[in-house]
């Protein structure tokens, strides 16, 4: 459920920060930072299962090599970006690092461990949840007028997050099958009393 949560933070960064802090200026100034950090964390989360797959196959050297290459790029990027752009520069570096893992790391991991599965993984685990989670959030961001009261705003934002989560759950085949089985079991219990 990382995808809808991260997308929610990216699309509704400023209202979420305002509902949390009550400080409109702080929310306005830090929202761009939250967007980048949420998207970077989303990319990082996409790598969790593939990383576990590498460990399960005993291929620990790949992660070590990837991280060495990442350090070679990320340290200079941070040293260059932070003095010029501050925290936003570091957040861009975080996003670039994790996007690199998803784009490059996955290519090599699939080539060795799961040949022929790369595009299916991108389609089912990355693109479908991203697109199906983004669409309702972007539409609701344009159509919903959020209340000014922080508590009411938090309630509306929670409802929007639930819509995105439901959409992603329904879009991903594994979770859709899980939900189908759960509803079937509930229906069976209800009918059997």
PDB file of N, CA and C in Angstrom, residues 45-144:
ATOM      1  N   UNK A  45      10.601   1.761  -2.284  1.00  0.00           N
ATOM      2  CA  UNK A  45       9.681   0.681  -1.934  1.00  0.00           C
ATOM      3  C   UNK A  45       9.481  -0.312  -3.066  1.00  0.00           C
ATOM      4  N   UNK A  46       9.529   0.170  -4.308  1.00  0.00           N
ATOM      5  CA  UNK A  46       9.419  -0.744  -5.449  1.00  0.00           C
ATOM      6  C   UNK A  46      10.548  -1.774  -5.444  1.00  0.00           C
ATOM      7  N   UNK A  47      11.654  -1.433  -4.814  1.00  0.00           N
ATOM      8  CA  UNK A  47      12.825  -2.307  -4.821  1.00  0.00           C
ATOM      9  C   UNK A  47      12.815  -3.345  -3.706  1.00  0.00           C
ATOM     10  N   UNK A  48      11.881  -3.273  -2.788  1.00  0.00           N
ATOM     11  CA  UNK A  48      11.912  -4.166  -1.629  1.00  0.00           C
ATOM     12  C   UNK A  48      11.787  -5.642  -2.026  1.00  0.00           C
ATOM     13  N   UNK A  49      10.753  -5.999  -2.743  1.00  0.00           N
ATOM     14  CA  UNK A  49      10.553  -7.401  -3.134  1.00  0.00           C
ATOM     15  C   UNK A  49      11.678  -7.878  -4.060  1.00  0.00           C
ATOM     16  N   UNK A  50      12.086  -7.095  -5.063  1.00  0.00           N
ATOM     17  CA  UNK A  50      13.224  -7.540  -5.874  1.00  0.00           C
ATOM     18  C   UNK A  50      14.497  -7.752  -5.044  1.00  0.00           C
ATOM     19  N   UNK A  51      14.717  -6.896  -4.062  1.00  0.00           N
ATOM     20  CA  UNK A  51      15.894  -7.075  -3.206  1.00  0.00           C
ATOM     21  C   UNK A  51      15.780  -8.375  -2.415  1.00  0.00           C
ATOM     22  N   UNK A  52      14.595  -8.660  -1.884  1.00  0.00           N
ATOM     23  CA  UNK A  52      14.394  -9.924  -1.163  1.00  0.00           C
ATOM     24  C   UNK A  52      14.598 -11.116  -2.102  1.00  0.00           C
ATOM     25  N   UNK A  53      14.212 -10.964  -3.363  1.00  0.00           N
ATOM     26  CA  UNK A  53      14.432 -12.021  -4.355  1.00  0.00           C
ATOM     27  C   UNK A  53      15.922 -12.264  -4.547  1.00  0.00           C
ATOM     28  N   UNK A  54      16.684 -11.189  -4.616  1.00  0.00           N
ATOM     29  CA  UNK A  54      18.137 -11.328  -4.754  1.00  0.00           C
ATOM     30  C   UNK A  54      18.731 -12.057  -3.553  1.00  0.00           C
ATOM     31  N   UNK A  55      18.303 -11.680  -2.368  1.00  0.00           N
ATOM     32  CA  UNK A  55      18.810 -12.343  -1.166  1.00  0.00           C
ATOM     33  C   UNK A  55      18.404 -13.812  -1.134  1.00  0.00           C
ATOM     34  N   UNK A  56      17.173 -14.103  -1.522  1.00  0.00           N
ATOM     35  CA  UNK A  56      16.697 -15.489  -1.519  1.00  0.00           C
ATOM     36  C   UNK A  56      17.502 -16.362  -2.478  1.00  0.00           C
ATOM     37  N   UNK A  57      18.017 -15.764  -3.536  1.00  0.00           N
ATOM     38  CA  UNK A  57      18.842 -16.508  -4.487  1.00  0.00           C
ATOM     39  C   UNK A  57      20.327 -16.458  -4.121  1.00  0.00           C
ATOM     40  N   UNK A  58      20.641 -15.841  -2.990  1.00  0.00           N
ATOM     41  CA  UNK A  58      22.031 -15.769  -2.550  1.00  0.00           C
ATOM     42  C   UNK A  58      22.885 -14.808  -3.354  1.00  0.00           C
ATOM     43  N   UNK A  59      22.246 -13.882  -4.035  1.00  0.00           N
ATOM     44  CA  UNK A  59      22.969 -12.938  -4.886  1.00  0.00           C
ATOM     45  C   UNK A  59      23.154 -11.616  -4.148  1.00  0.00           C
ATOM     46  N   UNK A  60      23.923 -11.638  -3.091  1.00  0.00           N
ATOM     47  CA  UNK A  60      24.141 -10.431  -2.286  1.00  0.00           C
ATOM     48  C   UNK A  60      25.139  -9.487  -2.933  1.00  0.00           C
ATOM     49  N   UNK A  61      26.013 -10.020  -3.746  1.00  0.00           N
ATOM     50  CA  UNK A  61      27.037  -9.194  -4.380  1.00  0.00           C
ATOM     51  C   UNK A  61      26.459  -8.122  -5.283  1.00  0.00           C
ATOM     52  N   UNK A  62      25.321  -8.403  -5.894  1.00  0.00           N
ATOM     53  CA  UNK A  62      24.710  -7.416  -6.784  1.00  0.00           C
ATOM     54  C   UNK A  62      24.319  -6.157  -6.019  1.00  0.00           C
ATOM     55  N   UNK A  63      23.684  -6.333  -4.867  1.00  0.00           N
ATOM     56  CA  UNK A  63      23.278  -5.176  -4.060  1.00  0.00           C
ATOM     57  C   UNK A  63      24.504  -4.402  -3.595  1.00  0.00           C
ATOM     58  N   UNK A  64      25.555  -5.104  -3.230  1.00  0.00           N
ATOM     59  CA  UNK A  64      26.788  -4.428  -2.801  1.00  0.00           C
ATOM     60  C   UNK A  64      27.345  -3.602  -3.952  1.00  0.00           C
ATOM     61  N   UNK A  65      27.437  -4.196  -5.130  1.00  0.00           N
ATOM     62  CA  UNK A  65      27.968  -3.458  -6.287  1.00  0.00           C
ATOM     63  C   UNK A  65      27.078  -2.271  -6.657  1.00  0.00           C
ATOM     64  N   UNK A  66      25.768  -2.489  -6.629  1.00  0.00           N
ATOM     65  CA  UNK A  66      24.850  -1.375  -6.939  1.00  0.00           C
ATOM     66  C   UNK A  66      25.026  -0.234  -5.947  1.00  0.00           C
ATOM     67  N   UNK A  67      25.162  -0.561  -4.678  1.00  0.00           N
ATOM     68  CA  UNK A  67      25.315   0.485  -3.668  1.00  0.00           C
ATOM     69  C   UNK A  67      26.656   1.192  -3.780  1.00  0.00           C
ATOM     70  N   UNK A  68      27.707   0.481  -4.165  1.00  0.00           N
ATOM     71  CA  UNK A  68      29.005   1.134  -4.379  1.00  0.00           C
ATOM     72  C   UNK A  68      28.895   2.133  -5.530  1.00  0.00           C
ATOM     73  N   UNK A  69      28.280   1.704  -6.624  1.00  0.00           N
ATOM     74  CA  UNK A  69      28.079   2.614  -7.762  1.00  0.00           C
ATOM     75  C   UNK A  69      27.201   3.789  -7.342  1.00  0.00           C
ATOM     76  N   UNK A  70      26.171   3.517  -6.563  1.00  0.00           N
ATOM     77  CA  UNK A  70      25.278   4.584  -6.104  1.00  0.00           C
ATOM     78  C   UNK A  70      26.027   5.604  -5.266  1.00  0.00           C
ATOM     79  N   UNK A  71      26.890   5.139  -4.380  1.00  0.00           N
ATOM     80  CA  UNK A  71      27.665   6.065  -3.537  1.00  0.00           C
ATOM     81  C   UNK A  71      28.573   6.930  -4.402  1.00  0.00           C
ATOM     82  N   UNK A  72      29.156   6.330  -5.431  1.00  0.00           N
ATOM     83  CA  UNK A  72      30.040   7.085  -6.329  1.00  0.00           C
ATOM     84  C   UNK A  72      29.284   8.239  -6.988  1.00  0.00           C
ATOM     85  N   UNK A  73      28.005   8.047  -7.258  1.00  0.00           N
ATOM     86  CA  UNK A  73      27.206   9.103  -7.877  1.00  0.00           C
ATOM     87  C   UNK A  73      26.504  10.000  -6.857  1.00  0.00           C
ATOM     88  N   UNK A  74      25.983   9.413  -5.793  1.00  0.00           N
ATOM     89  CA  UNK A  74      25.133  10.188  -4.883  1.00  0.00           C
ATOM     90  C   UNK A  74      25.930  11.165  -4.028  1.00  0.00           C
ATOM     91  N   UNK A  75      27.107  10.773  -3.576  1.00  0.00           N
ATOM     92  CA  UNK A  75      27.888  11.677  -2.718  1.00  0.00           C
ATOM     93  C   UNK A  75      28.250  12.953  -3.469  1.00  0.00           C
ATOM     94  N   UNK A  76      28.832  12.877  -4.669  1.00  0.00           N
ATOM     95  CA  UNK A  76      29.091  14.127  -5.396  1.00  0.00           C
ATOM     96  C   UNK A  76      27.810  14.906  -5.720  1.00  0.00           C
ATOM     97  N   UNK A  77      26.733  14.183  -6.031  1.00  0.00           N
ATOM     98  CA  UNK A  77      25.469  14.871  -6.334  1.00  0.00           C
ATOM     99  C   UNK A  77      24.990  15.666  -5.130  1.00  0.00           C
ATOM    100  N   UNK A  78      25.062  15.076  -3.953  1.00  0.00           N
ATOM    101  CA  UNK A  78      24.640  15.780  -2.736  1.00  0.00           C
ATOM    102  C   UNK A  78      25.587  16.933  -2.436  1.00  0.00           C
ATOM    103  N   UNK A  79      26.894  16.692  -2.572  1.00  0.00           N
ATOM    104  CA  UNK A  79      27.866  17.757  -2.308  1.00  0.00           C
ATOM    105  C   UNK A  79      27.695  18.926  -3.274  1.00  0.00           C
ATOM    106  N   UNK A  80      27.241  18.651  -4.477  1.00  0.00           N
ATOM    107  CA  UNK A  80      26.990  19.721  -5.429  1.00  0.00           C
ATOM    108  C   UNK A  80      25.630  20.372  -5.186  1.00  0.00           C
ATOM    109  N   UNK A  81      24.585  19.574  -4.972  1.00  0.00           N
ATOM    110  CA  UNK A  81      23.212  20.089  -4.930  1.00  0.00           C
ATOM    111  C   UNK A  81      22.858  20.801  -3.635  1.00  0.00           C
ATOM    112  N   UNK A  82      23.301  20.288  -2.503  1.00  0.00           N
ATOM    113  CA  UNK A  82      22.869  20.862  -1.223  1.00  0.00           C
ATOM    114  C   UNK A  82      23.354  22.295  -1.033  1.00  0.00           C
ATOM    115  N   UNK A  83      24.624  22.624  -1.292  1.00  0.00           N
ATOM    116  CA  UNK A  83      25.024  24.030  -1.130  1.00  0.00           C
ATOM    117  C   UNK A  83      24.288  24.987  -2.077  1.00  0.00           C
ATOM    118  N   UNK A  84      23.893  24.492  -3.233  1.00  0.00           N
ATOM    119  CA  UNK A  84      23.214  25.345  -4.206  1.00  0.00           C
ATOM    120  C   UNK A  84      21.708  25.429  -3.969  1.00  0.00           C
ATOM    121  N   UNK A  85      21.100  24.305  -3.605  1.00  0.00           N
ATOM    122  CA  UNK A  85      19.640  24.246  -3.536  1.00  0.00           C
ATOM    123  C   UNK A  85      19.092  23.858  -2.172  1.00  0.00           C
ATOM    124  N   UNK A  86      19.947  23.534  -1.239  1.00  0.00           N
ATOM    125  CA  UNK A  86      19.499  23.168   0.104  1.00  0.00           C
ATOM    126  C   UNK A  86      18.840  21.802   0.141  1.00  0.00           C
ATOM    127  N   UNK A  87      17.855  21.680   1.007  1.00  0.00           N
ATOM    128  CA  UNK A  87      17.185  20.393   1.210  1.00  0.00           C
ATOM    129  C   UNK A  87      16.531  19.881  -0.069  1.00  0.00           C
ATOM    130  N   UNK A  88      16.038  20.775  -0.897  1.00  0.00           N
ATOM    131  CA  UNK A  88      15.390  20.340  -2.138  1.00  0.00           C
ATOM    132  C   UNK A  88      16.399  19.653  -3.058  1.00  0.00           C
ATOM    133  N   UNK A  89      17.647  20.101  -3.023  1.00  0.00           N
ATOM    134  CA  UNK A  89      18.703  19.441  -3.796  1.00  0.00           C
ATOM    135  C   UNK A  89      18.961  18.029  -3.298  1.00  0.00           C
ATOM    136  N   UNK A  90      18.980  17.855  -1.980  1.00  0.00           N
ATOM    137  CA  UNK A  90      19.161  16.516  -1.409  1.00  0.00           C
ATOM    138  C   UNK A  90      17.970  15.625  -1.751  1.00  0.00           C
ATOM    139  N   UNK A  91      16.766  16.189  -1.742  1.00  0.00           N
ATOM    140  CA  UNK A  91      15.576  15.405  -2.071  1.00  0.00           C
ATOM    141  C   UNK A  91      15.598  14.966  -3.537  1.00  0.00           C
ATOM    142  N   UNK A  92      16.062  15.838  -4.422  1.00  0.00           N
ATOM    143  CA  UNK A  92      16.202  15.449  -5.828  1.00  0.00           C
ATOM    144  C   UNK A  92      17.212  14.320  -5.970  1.00  0.00           C
ATOM    145  N   UNK A  93      18.302  14.392  -5.211  1.00  0.00           N
ATOM    146  CA  UNK A  93      19.308  13.327  -5.251  1.00  0.00           C
ATOM    147  C   UNK A  93      18.707  12.006  -4.771  1.00  0.00           C
ATOM    148  N   UNK A  94      17.898  12.062  -3.706  1.00  0.00           N
ATOM    149  CA  UNK A  94      17.225  10.868  -3.185  1.00  0.00           C
ATOM    150  C   UNK A  94      16.315  10.252  -4.253  1.00  0.00           C
ATOM    151  N   UNK A  95      15.539  11.086  -4.914  1.00  0.00           N
ATOM    152  CA  UNK A  95      14.645  10.599  -5.960  1.00  0.00           C
ATOM    153  C   UNK A  95      15.444   9.998  -7.116  1.00  0.00           C
ATOM    154  N   UNK A  96      16.491  10.685  -7.552  1.00  0.00           N
ATOM    155  CA  UNK A  96      17.304  10.184  -8.669  1.00  0.00           C
ATOM    156  C   UNK A  96      17.967   8.855  -8.315  1.00  0.00           C
ATOM    157  N   UNK A  97      18.476   8.741  -7.104  1.00  0.00           N
ATOM    158  CA  UNK A  97      19.110   7.501  -6.661  1.00  0.00           C
ATOM    159  C   UNK A  97      18.127   6.336  -6.748  1.00  0.00           C
ATOM    160  N   UNK A  98      16.959   6.514  -6.180  1.00  0.00           N
ATOM    161  CA  UNK A  98      15.989   5.423  -6.136  1.00  0.00           C
ATOM    162  C   UNK A  98      15.359   5.143  -7.495  1.00  0.00           C
ATOM    163  N   UNK A  99      15.186   6.169  -8.311  1.00  0.00           N
ATOM    164  CA  UNK A  99      14.711   5.939  -9.681  1.00  0.00           C
ATOM    165  C   UNK A  99      15.753   5.144 -10.463  1.00  0.00           C
ATOM    166  N   UNK A 100      17.025   5.429 -10.218  1.00  0.00           N
ATOM    167  CA  UNK A 100      18.099   4.658 -10.851  1.00  0.00           C
ATOM    168  C   UNK A 100      18.064   3.197 -10.450  1.00  0.00           C
ATOM    169  N   UNK A 101      17.806   2.946  -9.169  1.00  0.00           N
ATOM    170  CA  UNK A 101      17.673   1.557  -8.719  1.00  0.00           C
ATOM    171  C   UNK A 101      16.543   0.855  -9.472  1.00  0.00           C
ATOM    172  N   UNK A 102      15.407   1.530  -9.592  1.00  0.00           N
ATOM    173  CA  UNK A 102      14.252   0.909 -10.252  1.00  0.00           C
ATOM    174  C   UNK A 102      14.536   0.675 -11.735  1.00  0.00           C
ATOM    175  N   UNK A 103      15.137   1.640 -12.389  1.00  0.00           N
ATOM    176  CA  UNK A 103      15.358   1.521 -13.828  1.00  0.00           C
ATOM    177  C   UNK A 103      16.535   0.614 -14.172  1.00  0.00           C
ATOM    178  N   UNK A 104      17.669   0.818 -13.523  1.00  0.00           N
ATOM    179  CA  UNK A 104      18.863   0.049 -13.870  1.00  0.00           C
ATOM    180  C   UNK A 104      18.965  -1.256 -13.087  1.00  0.00           C
ATOM    181  N   UNK A 105      18.736  -1.178 -11.791  1.00  0.00           N
ATOM    182  CA  UNK A 105      18.857  -2.369 -10.962  1.00  0.00           C
ATOM    183  C   UNK A 105      17.909  -3.467 -11.387  1.00  0.00           C
ATOM    184  N   UNK A 106      16.701  -3.086 -11.735  1.00  0.00           N
ATOM    185  CA  UNK A 106      15.713  -4.084 -12.127  1.00  0.00           C
ATOM    186  C   UNK A 106      16.069  -4.766 -13.434  1.00  0.00           C
ATOM    187  N   UNK A 107      16.687  -4.021 -14.324  1.00  0.00           N
ATOM    188  CA  UNK A 107      17.097  -4.617 -15.598  1.00  0.00           C
ATOM    189  C   UNK A 107      18.054  -5.782 -15.349  1.00  0.00           C
ATOM    190  N   UNK A 108      19.091  -5.543 -14.560  1.00  0.00           N
ATOM    191  CA  UNK A 108      20.090  -6.581 -14.311  1.00  0.00           C
ATOM    192  C   UNK A 108      19.552  -7.711 -13.439  1.00  0.00           C
ATOM    193  N   UNK A 109      18.731  -7.365 -12.467  1.00  0.00           N
ATOM    194  CA  UNK A 109      18.163  -8.399 -11.596  1.00  0.00           C
ATOM    195  C   UNK A 109      17.274  -9.344 -12.400  1.00  0.00           C
ATOM    196  N   UNK A 110      16.416  -8.791 -13.241  1.00  0.00           N
ATOM    197  CA  UNK A 110      15.536  -9.645 -14.036  1.00  0.00           C
ATOM    198  C   UNK A 110      16.319 -10.446 -15.071  1.00  0.00           C
ATOM    199  N   UNK A 111      17.331  -9.858 -15.627  1.00  0.00           N
ATOM    200  CA  UNK A 111      18.121 -10.572 -16.637  1.00  0.00           C
ATOM    201  C   UNK A 111      18.737 -11.841 -16.051  1.00  0.00           C
ATOM    202  N   UNK A 112      19.144 -11.763 -14.788  1.00  0.00           N
ATOM    203  CA  UNK A 112      19.789 -12.928 -14.182  1.00  0.00           C
ATOM    204  C   UNK A 112      18.803 -13.868 -13.493  1.00  0.00           C
ATOM    205  N   UNK A 113      17.890 -13.320 -12.704  1.00  0.00           N
ATOM    206  CA  UNK A 113      17.051 -14.171 -11.857  1.00  0.00           C
ATOM    207  C   UNK A 113      15.680 -14.482 -12.442  1.00  0.00           C
ATOM    208  N   UNK A 114      15.109 -13.545 -13.146  1.00  0.00           N
ATOM    209  CA  UNK A 114      13.752 -13.737 -13.677  1.00  0.00           C
ATOM    210  C   UNK A 114      13.688 -13.318 -15.146  1.00  0.00           C
ATOM    211  N   UNK A 115      14.437 -14.004 -16.001  1.00  0.00           N
ATOM    212  CA  UNK A 115      14.418 -13.603 -17.411  1.00  0.00           C
ATOM    213  C   UNK A 115      13.007 -13.720 -17.988  1.00  0.00           C
ATOM    214  N   UNK A 116      12.659 -12.755 -18.765  1.00  0.00           N
ATOM    215  CA  UNK A 116      11.334 -12.752 -19.375  1.00  0.00           C
ATOM    216  C   UNK A 116      10.237 -12.165 -18.501  1.00  0.00           C
ATOM    217  N   UNK A 117      10.545 -11.787 -17.284  1.00  0.00           N
ATOM    218  CA  UNK A 117       9.530 -11.266 -16.364  1.00  0.00           C
ATOM    219  C   UNK A 117       9.630  -9.759 -16.136  1.00  0.00           C
ATOM    220  N   UNK A 118      10.656  -9.121 -16.668  1.00  0.00           N
ATOM    221  CA  UNK A 118      10.899  -7.702 -16.367  1.00  0.00           C
ATOM    222  C   UNK A 118       9.716  -6.822 -16.747  1.00  0.00           C
ATOM    223  N   UNK A 119       9.239  -6.952 -17.969  1.00  0.00           N
ATOM    224  CA  UNK A 119       8.173  -6.047 -18.414  1.00  0.00           C
ATOM    225  C   UNK A 119       6.866  -6.331 -17.704  1.00  0.00           C
ATOM    226  N   UNK A 120       6.632  -7.601 -17.379  1.00  0.00           N
ATOM    227  CA  UNK A 120       5.436  -7.914 -16.594  1.00  0.00           C
ATOM    228  C   UNK A 120       5.538  -7.287 -15.213  1.00  0.00           C
ATOM    229  N   UNK A 121       6.728  -7.325 -14.604  1.00  0.00           N
ATOM    230  CA  UNK A 121       6.924  -6.706 -13.290  1.00  0.00           C
ATOM    231  C   UNK A 121       6.674  -5.202 -13.378  1.00  0.00           C
ATOM    232  N   UNK A 122       7.285  -4.558 -14.377  1.00  0.00           N
ATOM    233  CA  UNK A 122       7.061  -3.118 -14.533  1.00  0.00           C
ATOM    234  C   UNK A 122       5.574  -2.818 -14.729  1.00  0.00           C
ATOM    235  N   UNK A 123       4.913  -3.606 -15.571  1.00  0.00           N
ATOM    236  CA  UNK A 123       3.484  -3.367 -15.841  1.00  0.00           C
ATOM    237  C   UNK A 123       2.634  -3.568 -14.591  1.00  0.00           C
ATOM    238  N   UNK A 124       2.781  -4.734 -13.952  1.00  0.00           N
ATOM    239  CA  UNK A 124       1.877  -5.092 -12.855  1.00  0.00           C
ATOM    240  C   UNK A 124       2.254  -4.488 -11.509  1.00  0.00           C
ATOM    241  N   UNK A 125       3.545  -4.340 -11.248  1.00  0.00           N
ATOM    242  CA  UNK A 125       3.968  -3.867  -9.926  1.00  0.00           C
ATOM    243  C   UNK A 125       4.284  -2.380  -9.884  1.00  0.00           C
ATOM    244  N   UNK A 126       4.564  -1.791 -11.042  1.00  0.00           N
ATOM    245  CA  UNK A 126       4.937  -0.370 -11.052  1.00  0.00           C
ATOM    246  C   UNK A 126       3.892   0.471 -11.784  1.00  0.00           C
ATOM    247  N   UNK A 127       3.726   0.235 -13.083  1.00  0.00           N
ATOM    248  CA  UNK A 127       2.895   1.136 -13.880  1.00  0.00           C
ATOM    249  C   UNK A 127       1.411   1.081 -13.530  1.00  0.00           C
ATOM    250  N   UNK A 128       0.849  -0.123 -13.389  1.00  0.00           N
ATOM    251  CA  UNK A 128      -0.581  -0.205 -13.060  1.00  0.00           C
ATOM    252  C   UNK A 128      -0.898   0.513 -11.751  1.00  0.00           C
ATOM    253  N   UNK A 129      -0.198   0.196 -10.662  1.00  0.00           N
ATOM    254  CA  UNK A 129      -0.512   0.918  -9.420  1.00  0.00           C
ATOM    255  C   UNK A 129      -0.273   2.424  -9.534  1.00  0.00           C
ATOM    256  N   UNK A 130       0.790   2.824 -10.240  1.00  0.00           N
ATOM    257  CA  UNK A 130       1.059   4.256 -10.397  1.00  0.00           C
ATOM    258  C   UNK A 130      -0.062   4.959 -11.147  1.00  0.00           C
ATOM    259  N   UNK A 131      -0.447   4.402 -12.260  1.00  0.00           N
ATOM    260  CA  UNK A 131      -1.474   5.052 -13.081  1.00  0.00           C
ATOM    261  C   UNK A 131      -2.827   5.014 -12.385  1.00  0.00           C
ATOM    262  N   UNK A 132      -3.212   3.838 -11.910  1.00  0.00           N
ATOM    263  CA  UNK A 132      -4.541   3.705 -11.314  1.00  0.00           C
ATOM    264  C   UNK A 132      -4.630   4.438  -9.982  1.00  0.00           C
ATOM    265  N   UNK A 133      -3.520   4.564  -9.270  1.00  0.00           N
ATOM    266  CA  UNK A 133      -3.526   5.354  -8.044  1.00  0.00           C
ATOM    267  C   UNK A 133      -3.498   6.850  -8.318  1.00  0.00           C
ATOM    268  N   UNK A 134      -2.817   7.247  -9.386  1.00  0.00           N
ATOM    269  CA  UNK A 134      -2.685   8.673  -9.704  1.00  0.00           C
ATOM    270  C   UNK A 134      -3.963   9.286 -10.252  1.00  0.00           C
ATOM    271  N   UNK A 135      -4.653   8.557 -11.106  1.00  0.00           N
ATOM    272  CA  UNK A 135      -5.818   9.127 -11.791  1.00  0.00           C
ATOM    273  C   UNK A 135      -6.860   9.664 -10.814  1.00  0.00           C
ATOM    274  N   UNK A 136      -7.345   8.860  -9.849  1.00  0.00           N
ATOM    275  CA  UNK A 136      -8.354   9.439  -8.943  1.00  0.00           C
ATOM    276  C   UNK A 136      -7.797  10.579  -8.099  1.00  0.00           C
ATOM    277  N   UNK A 137      -6.526  10.478  -7.718  1.00  0.00           N
ATOM    278  CA  UNK A 137      -5.945  11.554  -6.909  1.00  0.00           C
ATOM    279  C   UNK A 137      -5.862  12.856  -7.698  1.00  0.00           C
ATOM    280  N   UNK A 138      -5.409  12.771  -8.935  1.00  0.00           N
ATOM    281  CA  UNK A 138      -5.290  13.987  -9.749  1.00  0.00           C
ATOM    282  C   UNK A 138      -6.657  14.579 -10.072  1.00  0.00           C
ATOM    283  N   UNK A 139      -7.627  13.717 -10.342  1.00  0.00           N
ATOM    284  CA  UNK A 139      -8.985  14.215 -10.605  1.00  0.00           C
ATOM    285  C   UNK A 139      -9.554  14.876  -9.354  1.00  0.00           C
ATOM    286  N   UNK A 140      -9.444  14.195  -8.217  1.00  0.00           N
ATOM    287  CA  UNK A 140      -9.989  14.754  -6.976  1.00  0.00           C
ATOM    288  C   UNK A 140      -9.247  16.018  -6.558  1.00  0.00           C
ATOM    289  N   UNK A 141      -7.963  16.101  -6.857  1.00  0.00           N
ATOM    290  CA  UNK A 141      -7.188  17.310  -6.520  1.00  0.00           C
ATOM    291  C   UNK A 141      -7.758  18.521  -7.247  1.00  0.00           C
ATOM    292  N   UNK A 142      -8.241  18.298  -8.466  1.00  0.00           N
ATOM    293  CA  UNK A 142      -8.799  19.396  -9.248  1.00  0.00           C
ATOM    294  C   UNK A 142     -10.243  19.703  -8.867  1.00  0.00           C
ATOM    295  N   UNK A 143     -11.008  18.706  -8.477  1.00  0.00           N
ATOM    296  CA  UNK A 143     -12.443  18.881  -8.258  1.00  0.00           C
ATOM    297  C   UNK A 143     -12.837  19.163  -6.818  1.00  0.00           C
ATOM    298  N   UNK A 144     -12.095  18.660  -5.875  1.00  0.00           N
ATOM    299  CA  UNK A 144     -12.480  18.784  -4.463  1.00  0.00           C
ATOM    300  C   UNK A 144     -12.016  20.125  -3.907  1.00  0.00           C
TER     301      UNK A 144
END
